[in-house]
PDB file of C-alpha atoms in Angstrom:
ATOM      1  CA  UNK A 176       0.000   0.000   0.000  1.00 69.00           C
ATOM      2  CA  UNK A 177       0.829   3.230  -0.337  1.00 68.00           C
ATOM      3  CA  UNK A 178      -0.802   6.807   1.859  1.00 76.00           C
ATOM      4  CA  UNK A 179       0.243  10.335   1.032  1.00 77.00           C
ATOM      5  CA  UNK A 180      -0.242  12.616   3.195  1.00 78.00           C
ATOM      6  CA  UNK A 181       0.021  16.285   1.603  1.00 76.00           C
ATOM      7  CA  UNK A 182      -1.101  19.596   2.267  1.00 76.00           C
ATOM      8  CA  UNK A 183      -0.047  23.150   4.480  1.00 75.00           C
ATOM      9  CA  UNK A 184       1.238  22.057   8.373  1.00 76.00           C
ATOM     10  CA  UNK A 185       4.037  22.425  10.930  1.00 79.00           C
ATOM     11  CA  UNK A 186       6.349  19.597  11.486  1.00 73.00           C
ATOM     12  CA  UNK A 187       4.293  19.070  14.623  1.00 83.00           C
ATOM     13  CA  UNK A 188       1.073  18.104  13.102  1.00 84.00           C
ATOM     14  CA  UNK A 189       2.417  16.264   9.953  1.00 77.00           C
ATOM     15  CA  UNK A 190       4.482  13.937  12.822  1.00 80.00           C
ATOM     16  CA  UNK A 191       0.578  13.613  14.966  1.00 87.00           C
ATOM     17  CA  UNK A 192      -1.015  12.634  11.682  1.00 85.00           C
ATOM     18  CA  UNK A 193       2.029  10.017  10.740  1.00 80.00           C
ATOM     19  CA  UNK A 194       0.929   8.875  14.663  1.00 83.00           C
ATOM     20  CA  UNK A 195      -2.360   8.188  13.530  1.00 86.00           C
ATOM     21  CA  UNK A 196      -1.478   5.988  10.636  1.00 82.00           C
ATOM     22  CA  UNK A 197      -1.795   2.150  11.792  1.00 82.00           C
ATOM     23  CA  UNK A 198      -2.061  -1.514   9.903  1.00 80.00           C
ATOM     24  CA  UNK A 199      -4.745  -3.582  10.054  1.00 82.00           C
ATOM     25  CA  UNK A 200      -4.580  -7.287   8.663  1.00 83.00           C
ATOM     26  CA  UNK A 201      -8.255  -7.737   7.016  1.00 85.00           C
ATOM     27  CA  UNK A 202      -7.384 -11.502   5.667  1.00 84.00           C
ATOM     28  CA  UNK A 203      -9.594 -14.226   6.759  1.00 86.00           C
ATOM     29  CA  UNK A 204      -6.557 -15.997   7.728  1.00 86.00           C
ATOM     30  CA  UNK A 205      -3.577 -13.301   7.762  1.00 83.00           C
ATOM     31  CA  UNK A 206      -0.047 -14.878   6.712  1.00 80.00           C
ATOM     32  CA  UNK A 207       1.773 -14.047  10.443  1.00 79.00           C
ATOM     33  CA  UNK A 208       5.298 -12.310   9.340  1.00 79.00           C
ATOM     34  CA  UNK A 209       6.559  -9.232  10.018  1.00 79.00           C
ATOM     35  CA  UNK A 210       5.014  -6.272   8.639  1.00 76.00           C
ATOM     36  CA  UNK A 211       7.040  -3.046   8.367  1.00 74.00           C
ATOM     37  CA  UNK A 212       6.378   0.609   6.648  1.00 72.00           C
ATOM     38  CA  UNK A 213       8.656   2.992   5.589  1.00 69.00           C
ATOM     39  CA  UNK A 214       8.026   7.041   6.103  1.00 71.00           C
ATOM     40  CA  UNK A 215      10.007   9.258   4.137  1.00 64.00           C
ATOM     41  CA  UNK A 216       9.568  12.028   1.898  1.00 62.00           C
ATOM     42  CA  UNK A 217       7.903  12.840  -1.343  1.00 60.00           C
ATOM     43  CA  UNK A 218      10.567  13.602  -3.702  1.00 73.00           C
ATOM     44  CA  UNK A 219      12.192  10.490  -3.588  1.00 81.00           C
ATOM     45  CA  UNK A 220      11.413   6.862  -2.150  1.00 85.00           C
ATOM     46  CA  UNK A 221      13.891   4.838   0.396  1.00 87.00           C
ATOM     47  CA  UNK A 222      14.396   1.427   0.519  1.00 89.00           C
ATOM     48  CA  UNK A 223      15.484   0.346   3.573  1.00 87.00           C
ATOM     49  CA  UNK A 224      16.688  -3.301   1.944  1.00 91.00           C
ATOM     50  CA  UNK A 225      19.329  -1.557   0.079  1.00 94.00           C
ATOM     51  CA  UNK A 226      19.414   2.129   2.244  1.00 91.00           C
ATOM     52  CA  UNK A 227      19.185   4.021  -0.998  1.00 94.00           C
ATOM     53  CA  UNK A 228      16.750   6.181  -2.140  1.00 92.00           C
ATOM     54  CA  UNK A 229      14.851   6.284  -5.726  1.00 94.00           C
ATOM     55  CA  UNK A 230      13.102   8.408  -7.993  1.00 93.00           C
ATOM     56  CA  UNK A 231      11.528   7.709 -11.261  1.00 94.00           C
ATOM     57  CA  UNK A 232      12.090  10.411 -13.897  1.00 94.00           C
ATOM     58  CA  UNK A 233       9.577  10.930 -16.351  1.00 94.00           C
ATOM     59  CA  UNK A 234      10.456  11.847 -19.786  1.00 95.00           C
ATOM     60  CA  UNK A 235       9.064  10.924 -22.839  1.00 94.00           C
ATOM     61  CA  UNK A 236      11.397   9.723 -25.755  1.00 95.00           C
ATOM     62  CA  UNK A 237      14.610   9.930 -23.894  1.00 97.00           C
ATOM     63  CA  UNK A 238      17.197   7.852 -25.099  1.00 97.00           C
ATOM     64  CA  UNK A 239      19.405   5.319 -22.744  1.00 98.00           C
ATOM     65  CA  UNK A 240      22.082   7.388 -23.185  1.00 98.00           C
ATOM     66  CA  UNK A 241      20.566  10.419 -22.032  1.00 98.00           C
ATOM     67  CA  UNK A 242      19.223   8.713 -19.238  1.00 98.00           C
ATOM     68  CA  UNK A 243      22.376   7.439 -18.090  1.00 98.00           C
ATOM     69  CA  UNK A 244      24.339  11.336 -18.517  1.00 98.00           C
ATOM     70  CA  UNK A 245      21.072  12.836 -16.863  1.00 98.00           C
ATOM     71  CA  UNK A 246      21.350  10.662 -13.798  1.00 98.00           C
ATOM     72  CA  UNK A 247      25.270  10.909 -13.315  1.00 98.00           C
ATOM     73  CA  UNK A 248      24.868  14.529 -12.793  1.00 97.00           C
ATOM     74  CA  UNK A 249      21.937  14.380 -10.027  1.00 97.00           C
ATOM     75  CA  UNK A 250      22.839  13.896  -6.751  1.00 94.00           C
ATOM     76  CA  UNK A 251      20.204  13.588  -3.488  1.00 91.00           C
ATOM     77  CA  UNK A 252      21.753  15.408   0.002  1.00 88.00           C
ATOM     78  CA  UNK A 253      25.169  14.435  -1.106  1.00 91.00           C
ATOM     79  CA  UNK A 254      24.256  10.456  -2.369  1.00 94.00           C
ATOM     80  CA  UNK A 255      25.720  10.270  -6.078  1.00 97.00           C
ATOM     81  CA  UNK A 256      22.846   9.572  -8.316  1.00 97.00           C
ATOM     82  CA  UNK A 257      22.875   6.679 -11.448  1.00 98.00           C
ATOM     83  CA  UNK A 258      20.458   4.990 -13.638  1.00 98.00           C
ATOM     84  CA  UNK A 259      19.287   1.923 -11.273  1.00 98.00           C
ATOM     85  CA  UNK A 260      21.551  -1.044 -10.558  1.00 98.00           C
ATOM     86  CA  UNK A 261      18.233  -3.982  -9.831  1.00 98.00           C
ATOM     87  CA  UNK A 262      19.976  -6.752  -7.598  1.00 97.00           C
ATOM     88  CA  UNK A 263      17.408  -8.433  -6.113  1.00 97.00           C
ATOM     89  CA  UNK A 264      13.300  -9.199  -5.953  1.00 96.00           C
ATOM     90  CA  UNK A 265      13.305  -7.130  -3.393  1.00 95.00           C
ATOM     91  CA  UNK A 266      14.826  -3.989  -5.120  1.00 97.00           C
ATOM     92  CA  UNK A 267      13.087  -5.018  -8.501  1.00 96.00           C
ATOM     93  CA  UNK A 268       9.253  -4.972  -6.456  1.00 94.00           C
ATOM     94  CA  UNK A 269       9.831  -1.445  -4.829  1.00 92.00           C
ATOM     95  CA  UNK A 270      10.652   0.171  -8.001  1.00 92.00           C
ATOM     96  CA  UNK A 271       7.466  -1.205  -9.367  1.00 90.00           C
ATOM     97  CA  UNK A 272       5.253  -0.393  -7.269  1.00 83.00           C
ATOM     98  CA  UNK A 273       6.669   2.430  -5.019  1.00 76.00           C
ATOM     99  CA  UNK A 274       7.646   4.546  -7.846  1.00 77.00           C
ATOM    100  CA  UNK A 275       6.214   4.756 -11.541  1.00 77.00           C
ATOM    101  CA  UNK A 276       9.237   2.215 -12.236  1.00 76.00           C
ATOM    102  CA  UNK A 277       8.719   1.797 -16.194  1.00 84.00           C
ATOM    103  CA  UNK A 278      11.271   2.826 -17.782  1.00 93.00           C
ATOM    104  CA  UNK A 279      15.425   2.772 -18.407  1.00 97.00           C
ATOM    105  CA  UNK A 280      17.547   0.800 -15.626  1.00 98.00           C
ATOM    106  CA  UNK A 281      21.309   0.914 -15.791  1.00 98.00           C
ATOM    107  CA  UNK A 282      22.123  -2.404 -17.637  1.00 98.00           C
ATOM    108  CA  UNK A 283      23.960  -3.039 -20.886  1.00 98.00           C
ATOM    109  CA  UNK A 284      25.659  -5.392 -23.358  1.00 98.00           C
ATOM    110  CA  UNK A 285      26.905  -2.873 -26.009  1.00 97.00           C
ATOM    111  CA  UNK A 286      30.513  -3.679 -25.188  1.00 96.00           C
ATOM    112  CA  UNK A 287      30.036  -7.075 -25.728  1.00 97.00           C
ATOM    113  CA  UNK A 288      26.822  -8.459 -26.788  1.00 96.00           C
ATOM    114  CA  UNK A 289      25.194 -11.039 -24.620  1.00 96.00           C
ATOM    115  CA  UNK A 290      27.528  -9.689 -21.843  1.00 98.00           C
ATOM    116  CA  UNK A 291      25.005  -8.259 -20.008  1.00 98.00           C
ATOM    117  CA  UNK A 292      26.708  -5.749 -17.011  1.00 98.00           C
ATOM    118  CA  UNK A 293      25.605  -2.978 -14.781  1.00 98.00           C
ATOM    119  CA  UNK A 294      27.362  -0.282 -16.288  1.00 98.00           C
ATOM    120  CA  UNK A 295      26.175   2.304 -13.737  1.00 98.00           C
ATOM    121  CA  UNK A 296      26.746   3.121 -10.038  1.00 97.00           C
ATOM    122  CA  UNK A 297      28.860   0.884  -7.503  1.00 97.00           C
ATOM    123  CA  UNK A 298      27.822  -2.443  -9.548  1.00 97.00           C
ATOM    124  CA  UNK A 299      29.571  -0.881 -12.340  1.00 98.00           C
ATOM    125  CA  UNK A 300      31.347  -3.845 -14.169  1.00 98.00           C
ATOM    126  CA  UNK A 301      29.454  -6.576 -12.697  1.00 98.00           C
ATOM    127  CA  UNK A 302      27.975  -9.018 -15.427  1.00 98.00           C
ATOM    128  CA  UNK A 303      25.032 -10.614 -14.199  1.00 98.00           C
ATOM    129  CA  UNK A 304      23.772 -12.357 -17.530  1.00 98.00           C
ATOM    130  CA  UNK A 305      25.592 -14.334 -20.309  1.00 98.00           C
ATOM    131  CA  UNK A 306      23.679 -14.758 -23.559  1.00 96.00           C
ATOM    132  CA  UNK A 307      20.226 -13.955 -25.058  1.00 94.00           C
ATOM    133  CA  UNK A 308      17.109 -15.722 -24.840  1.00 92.00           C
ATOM    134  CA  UNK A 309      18.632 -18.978 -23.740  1.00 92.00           C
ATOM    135  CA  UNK A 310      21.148 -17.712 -21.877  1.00 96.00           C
ATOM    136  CA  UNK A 311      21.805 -17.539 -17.841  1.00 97.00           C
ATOM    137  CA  UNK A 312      22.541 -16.085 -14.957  1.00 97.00           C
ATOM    138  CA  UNK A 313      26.376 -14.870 -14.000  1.00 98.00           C
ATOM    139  CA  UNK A 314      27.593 -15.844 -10.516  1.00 96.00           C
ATOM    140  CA  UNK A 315      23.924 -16.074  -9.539  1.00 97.00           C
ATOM    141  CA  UNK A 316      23.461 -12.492 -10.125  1.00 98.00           C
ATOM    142  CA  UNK A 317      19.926 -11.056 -10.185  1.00 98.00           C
ATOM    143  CA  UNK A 318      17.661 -10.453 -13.243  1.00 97.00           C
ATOM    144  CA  UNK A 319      13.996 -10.305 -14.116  1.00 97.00           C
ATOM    145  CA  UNK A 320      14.198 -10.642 -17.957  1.00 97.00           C
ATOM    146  CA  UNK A 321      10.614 -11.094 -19.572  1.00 96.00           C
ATOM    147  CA  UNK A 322      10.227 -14.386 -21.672  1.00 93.00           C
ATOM    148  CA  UNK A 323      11.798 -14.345 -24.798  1.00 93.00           C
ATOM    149  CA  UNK A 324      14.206 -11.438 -23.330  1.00 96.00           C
ATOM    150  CA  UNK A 325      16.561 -10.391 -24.107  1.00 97.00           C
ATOM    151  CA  UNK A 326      16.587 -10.843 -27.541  1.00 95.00           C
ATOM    152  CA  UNK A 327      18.632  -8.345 -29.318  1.00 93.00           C
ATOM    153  CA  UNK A 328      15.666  -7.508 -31.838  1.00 90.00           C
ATOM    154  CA  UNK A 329      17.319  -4.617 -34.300  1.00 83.00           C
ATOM    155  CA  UNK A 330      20.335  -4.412 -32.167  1.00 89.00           C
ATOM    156  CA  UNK A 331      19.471  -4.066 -28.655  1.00 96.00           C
ATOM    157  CA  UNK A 332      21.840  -3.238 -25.971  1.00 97.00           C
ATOM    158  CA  UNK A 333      19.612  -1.419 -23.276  1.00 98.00           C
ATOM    159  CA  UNK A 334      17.510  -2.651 -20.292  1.00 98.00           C
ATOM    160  CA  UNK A 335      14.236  -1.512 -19.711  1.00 95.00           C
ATOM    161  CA  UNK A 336      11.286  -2.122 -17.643  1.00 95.00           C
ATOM    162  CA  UNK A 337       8.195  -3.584 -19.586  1.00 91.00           C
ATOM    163  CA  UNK A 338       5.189  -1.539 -19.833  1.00 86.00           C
ATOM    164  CA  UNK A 339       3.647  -4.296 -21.999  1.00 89.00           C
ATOM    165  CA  UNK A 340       0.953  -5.928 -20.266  1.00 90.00           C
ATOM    166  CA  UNK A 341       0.992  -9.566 -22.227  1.00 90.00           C
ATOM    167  CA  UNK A 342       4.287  -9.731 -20.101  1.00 91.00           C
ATOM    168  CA  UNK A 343       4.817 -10.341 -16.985  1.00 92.00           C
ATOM    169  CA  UNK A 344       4.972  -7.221 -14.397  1.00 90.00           C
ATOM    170  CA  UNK A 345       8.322  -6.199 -13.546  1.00 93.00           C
ATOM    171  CA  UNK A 346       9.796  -7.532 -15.958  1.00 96.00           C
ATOM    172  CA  UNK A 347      12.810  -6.295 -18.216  1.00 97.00           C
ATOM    173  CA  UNK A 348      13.373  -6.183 -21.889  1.00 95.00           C
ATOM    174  CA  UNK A 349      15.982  -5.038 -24.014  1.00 97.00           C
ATOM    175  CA  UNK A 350      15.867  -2.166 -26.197  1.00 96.00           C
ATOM    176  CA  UNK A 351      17.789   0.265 -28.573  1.00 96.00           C
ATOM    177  CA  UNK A 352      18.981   3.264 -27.404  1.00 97.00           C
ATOM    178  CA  UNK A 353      16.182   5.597 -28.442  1.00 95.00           C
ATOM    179  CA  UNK A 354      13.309   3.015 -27.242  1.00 93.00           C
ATOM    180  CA  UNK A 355      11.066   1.714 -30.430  1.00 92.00           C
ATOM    181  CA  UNK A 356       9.893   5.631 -30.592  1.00 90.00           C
ATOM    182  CA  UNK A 357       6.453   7.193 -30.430  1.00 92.00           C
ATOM    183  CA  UNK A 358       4.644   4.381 -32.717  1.00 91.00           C
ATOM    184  CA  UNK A 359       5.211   1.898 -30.497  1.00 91.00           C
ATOM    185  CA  UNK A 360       2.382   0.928 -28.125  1.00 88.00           C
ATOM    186  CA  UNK A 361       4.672  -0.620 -25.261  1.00 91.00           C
ATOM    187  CA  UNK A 362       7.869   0.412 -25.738  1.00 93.00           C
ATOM    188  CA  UNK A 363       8.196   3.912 -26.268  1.00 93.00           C
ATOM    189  CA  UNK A 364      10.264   5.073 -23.710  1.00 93.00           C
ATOM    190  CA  UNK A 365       8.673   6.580 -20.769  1.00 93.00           C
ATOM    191  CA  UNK A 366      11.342   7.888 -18.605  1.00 95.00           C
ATOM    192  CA  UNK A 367      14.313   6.490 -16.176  1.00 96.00           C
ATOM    193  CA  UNK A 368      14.581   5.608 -12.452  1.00 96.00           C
ATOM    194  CA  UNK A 369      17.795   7.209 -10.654  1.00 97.00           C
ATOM    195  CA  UNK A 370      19.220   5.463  -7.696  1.00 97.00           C
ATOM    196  CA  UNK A 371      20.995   7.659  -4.718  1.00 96.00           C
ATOM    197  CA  UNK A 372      23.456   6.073  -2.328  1.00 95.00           C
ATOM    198  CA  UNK A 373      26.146   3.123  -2.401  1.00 95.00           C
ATOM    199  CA  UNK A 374      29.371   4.680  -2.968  1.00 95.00           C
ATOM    200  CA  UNK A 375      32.005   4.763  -0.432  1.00 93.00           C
ATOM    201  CA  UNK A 376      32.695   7.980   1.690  1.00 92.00           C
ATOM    202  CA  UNK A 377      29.176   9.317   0.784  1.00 90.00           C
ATOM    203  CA  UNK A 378      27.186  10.877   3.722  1.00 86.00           C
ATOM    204  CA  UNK A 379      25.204   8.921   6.214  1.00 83.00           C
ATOM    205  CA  UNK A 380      21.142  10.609   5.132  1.00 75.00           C
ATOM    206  CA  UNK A 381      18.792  10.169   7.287  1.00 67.00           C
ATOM    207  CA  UNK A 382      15.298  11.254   5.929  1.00 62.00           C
ATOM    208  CA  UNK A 383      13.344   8.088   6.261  1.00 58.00           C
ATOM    209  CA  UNK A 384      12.361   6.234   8.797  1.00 60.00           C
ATOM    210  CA  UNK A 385      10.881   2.902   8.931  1.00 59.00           C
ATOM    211  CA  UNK A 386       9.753   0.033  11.678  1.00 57.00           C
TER     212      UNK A 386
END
């Protein structure tokens, strides 16, 4: 789930209203695991899996390359930003649903093809994906490719984040650098998610807080 709460206050009453927020399992029989939520604020989502922060930048018709230059020169309260490095379910989820997540991620094989990398952020360098459609995971590295992806249709060296719904959601694909443009029903390109936080002798942020 997901509760905004927006409007004109003091610090005082926006913490009383966060006070007032509570859970309540409606299930006829609830699955009993830990439940947590995360408060932080609106420009930019935390993830307390990872302790980074995200924000999904929406731009219509930007190319991966853009993306990636547009995102190297953001930063968030000192955290170096980069187009998204996915390493896990858990990372791959919150994107999806805590942020409008479809769009450019920081993965590649245009130095190689079928060497799929993270050519972005602290992962920089780290090949998590040998291959196209039938290929497989590197040192049990992460991915979330859609069926049938990636498979370097008209030269595709790009990861994305499907926005087609006869595949599965969250799921990646690969594209060319400017998307499939605006005639495409599903893979136009939307926009790109930056990712804050990971580098060594960045500053400890504390603007979320979560239990």
């Amino acid at each position: 789930g997901y509760l905004e709460i927006s409007g004109i206050g003091t610090a005082e009453e926006y913490e009383e209203a966060i006070r007032k927020v509570y859970y309540k399992n409606t299930g006829n029989i609830p699955i009993l695991q830990t439940r947590t939520f995360t408060i932080s604020l609106l420009d930019a989502d935390y993830l307390p899996e990872t302790e980074h922060f995200y924000r999904f930048i929406k731009k219509t018709d930007v190319t991966w390359v853009e993306a990636k230059e547009a995102a190297d020169t953001m930063s968030y309260y000192g955290l170096k930003g980069y187009l998204a490095t996915i390493t896990s379910s858990i990372e791959n989820d919150f994107i999806w649903t805590k942020i409008d997540g479809i769009g450019w991620i920081g993965a590649s094989d245009a130095q190689t093809e079928g060497v799929w990398e993270w050519v972005t952020g602290p992962e920089k360098g780290t090949q998590f994906w040998q291959g196209g459609i039938n290929g497989y995971p590197v040192n049990n590295e992460f991915s979330n490719w859609a069926r049938g992806e990636p498979n370097n249709a008209g030269d595709e060296d790009f990861a994305h984040i499907n926005q087609n719904p006869n595949r599965a959601q969250k799921s990646w694909n690969d594209l060319e650098n400017e998307g499939d443009g605006p005639n495409s029903q599903y893979y136009r390109a939307q926009g790109y998610i930056v990712e804050f936080g990971g580098f060594e002798g960045e500053p400890e942020v504390k603007l979320s807080a979560y239990a």
